[in-house]
């Protein structure tokens, strides 16, 4: 299914994610029988969409990593690591330790991404991607 606004193919999101992260007024409009997807397009204001509904960035309680490039936006929602935290880790050489810490929390069953992360799935992949990109920039 593609986003109604951008045409971008969306990734499925569990209903519990929407219930946890939509503002009260947006939640009051939710049709729980629908299947929702996340629009990953950073230029599109739509975050979640179904065949008949959309929810934008203003409908969420938290900023969305994929939609907001600000340095204080979380990359890891469960353990509160922002872009600026990852940038600092890349500069100080502690990126691998930060990644290992998150990985250990996930393996210990402490990850709550289905209710904390707007994408509804583990954010470790986002953390790894950002840290690797930053490491390449540091080497250049």
One Martini backbone bead per residue (centre of mass of N, CA, C, O) as a GRO file, in nm:
protein
  140
    1UNK     BB    1   0.099   0.035   0.020
    2UNK     BB    2   0.038   0.376  -0.043
    3UNK     BB    3   0.068   0.689   0.004
    4UNK     BB    4  -0.170   0.936  -0.043
    5UNK     BB    5   0.044   1.179  -0.081
    6UNK     BB    6   0.335   1.045  -0.208
    7UNK     BB    7   0.343   0.721  -0.298
    8UNK     BB    8   0.478   0.576  -0.077
    9UNK     BB    9   0.587   0.301   0.052
   10UNK     BB   10   0.473   0.125   0.325
   11UNK     BB   11   0.502   0.034   0.670
   12UNK     BB   12   0.399  -0.164   0.895
   13UNK     BB   13   0.182  -0.101   1.185
   14UNK     BB   14   0.093  -0.133   1.488
   15UNK     BB   15  -0.179  -0.039   1.669
   16UNK     BB   16  -0.030   0.022   1.940
   17UNK     BB   17   0.131   0.261   1.831
   18UNK     BB   18  -0.100   0.453   1.781
   19UNK     BB   19  -0.224   0.443   2.067
   20UNK     BB   20   0.044   0.560   2.203
   21UNK     BB   21   0.111   0.828   1.988
   22UNK     BB   22  -0.144   0.959   1.972
   23UNK     BB   23  -0.332   1.197   2.013
   24UNK     BB   24  -0.633   1.233   2.148
   25UNK     BB   25  -0.772   1.352   1.890
   26UNK     BB   26  -0.664   1.132   1.696
   27UNK     BB   27  -0.763   0.880   1.848
   28UNK     BB   28  -1.074   0.954   1.812
   29UNK     BB   29  -1.038   0.877   1.482
   30UNK     BB   30  -0.982   0.588   1.504
   31UNK     BB   31  -0.969   0.287   1.297
   32UNK     BB   32  -0.896  -0.028   1.416
   33UNK     BB   33  -0.965  -0.209   1.151
   34UNK     BB   34  -0.732  -0.093   1.026
   35UNK     BB   35  -0.445  -0.069   0.823
   36UNK     BB   36  -0.122   0.050   0.901
   37UNK     BB   37   0.120   0.292   0.781
   38UNK     BB   38   0.443   0.409   0.718
   39UNK     BB   39   0.580   0.707   0.606
   40UNK     BB   40   0.926   0.757   0.505
   41UNK     BB   41   0.895   1.033   0.385
   42UNK     BB   42   1.055   1.333   0.470
   43UNK     BB   43   0.853   1.527   0.280
   44UNK     BB   44   0.614   1.402   0.436
   45UNK     BB   45   0.348   1.462   0.672
   46UNK     BB   46   0.286   1.173   0.669
   47UNK     BB   47   0.283   0.892   0.882
   48UNK     BB   48  -0.007   0.765   0.874
   49UNK     BB   49  -0.183   0.499   0.684
   50UNK     BB   50  -0.476   0.419   0.509
   51UNK     BB   51  -0.730   0.384   0.293
   52UNK     BB   52  -0.896   0.635   0.482
   53UNK     BB   53  -0.637   0.737   0.654
   54UNK     BB   54  -0.460   1.013   0.821
   55UNK     BB   55  -0.141   1.097   0.985
   56UNK     BB   56   0.041   1.347   1.118
   57UNK     BB   57   0.283   1.501   1.294
   58UNK     BB   58   0.059   1.658   1.471
   59UNK     BB   59  -0.065   1.362   1.581
   60UNK     BB   60   0.188   1.340   1.761
   61UNK     BB   61   0.377   1.320   2.067
   62UNK     BB   62   0.623   1.275   1.873
   63UNK     BB   63   0.890   1.281   1.704
   64UNK     BB   64   1.000   1.187   1.372
   65UNK     BB   65   1.281   1.067   1.249
   66UNK     BB   66   1.200   1.057   0.935
   67UNK     BB   67   1.075   1.380   0.955
   68UNK     BB   68   1.313   1.485   1.159
   69UNK     BB   69   1.639   1.661   1.161
   70UNK     BB   70   1.681   1.715   1.439
   71UNK     BB   71   1.911   1.670   1.699
   72UNK     BB   72   1.670   1.600   1.933
   73UNK     BB   73   1.585   1.355   1.790
   74UNK     BB   74   1.510   1.045   1.811
   75UNK     BB   75   1.650   0.720   1.744
   76UNK     BB   76   1.616   0.615   2.043
   77UNK     BB   77   1.329   0.582   2.231
   78UNK     BB   78   1.382   0.397   2.483
   79UNK     BB   79   1.697   0.536   2.550
   80UNK     BB   80   1.736   0.834   2.458
   81UNK     BB   81   1.872   0.873   2.156
   82UNK     BB   82   2.004   1.116   1.975
   83UNK     BB   83   2.161   1.263   1.726
   84UNK     BB   84   2.359   1.414   1.913
   85UNK     BB   85   2.456   1.162   2.061
   86UNK     BB   86   2.570   1.021   1.809
   87UNK     BB   87   2.765   1.242   1.727
   88UNK     BB   88   2.930   1.234   1.988
   89UNK     BB   89   3.012   0.935   1.963
   90UNK     BB   90   3.167   0.966   1.698
   91UNK     BB   91   3.377   1.176   1.800
   92UNK     BB   92   3.465   0.995   2.069
   93UNK     BB   93   3.440   0.671   1.998
   94UNK     BB   94   3.138   0.551   2.130
   95UNK     BB   95   2.945   0.403   1.927
   96UNK     BB   96   2.983   0.099   1.993
   97UNK     BB   97   2.893   0.118   2.289
   98UNK     BB   98   2.611   0.225   2.236
   99UNK     BB   99   2.517  -0.009   2.062
  100UNK     BB  100   2.573  -0.232   2.275
  101UNK     BB  101   2.377  -0.126   2.486
  102UNK     BB  102   2.121  -0.153   2.322
  103UNK     BB  103   2.151  -0.451   2.250
  104UNK     BB  104   2.137  -0.550   2.546
  105UNK     BB  105   1.853  -0.445   2.604
  106UNK     BB  106   1.711  -0.606   2.387
  107UNK     BB  107   1.809  -0.894   2.484
  108UNK     BB  108   1.666  -0.832   2.778
  109UNK     BB  109   1.367  -0.709   2.705
  110UNK     BB  110   1.353  -0.364   2.710
  111UNK     BB  111   1.211  -0.318   2.459
  112UNK     BB  112   0.946  -0.059   2.337
  113UNK     BB  113   0.889   0.014   2.026
  114UNK     BB  114   0.578  -0.039   1.984
  115UNK     BB  115   0.531   0.235   2.191
  116UNK     BB  116   0.782   0.449   2.116
  117UNK     BB  117   0.806   0.396   1.806
  118UNK     BB  118   0.665   0.509   1.516
  119UNK     BB  119   0.750   0.240   1.348
  120UNK     BB  120   0.695  -0.021   1.552
  121UNK     BB  121   1.008  -0.082   1.570
  122UNK     BB  122   1.317  -0.133   1.593
  123UNK     BB  123   1.589   0.119   1.623
  124UNK     BB  124   1.872  -0.008   1.577
  125UNK     BB  125   1.899   0.034   1.271
  126UNK     BB  126   1.910   0.343   1.289
  127UNK     BB  127   2.157   0.365   1.466
  128UNK     BB  128   2.356   0.218   1.282
  129UNK     BB  129   2.323   0.400   1.036
  130UNK     BB  130   2.410   0.665   1.168
  131UNK     BB  131   2.687   0.575   1.278
  132UNK     BB  132   2.808   0.497   1.001
  133UNK     BB  133   2.778   0.770   0.867
  134UNK     BB  134   2.947   0.928   1.076
  135UNK     BB  135   3.209   0.763   1.043
  136UNK     BB  136   3.253   0.839   0.747
  137UNK     BB  137   3.272   1.145   0.799
  138UNK     BB  138   3.519   1.132   0.992
  139UNK     BB  139   3.713   1.000   0.768
  140UNK     BB  140   3.687   1.241   0.544
   0.00000   0.00000   0.00000
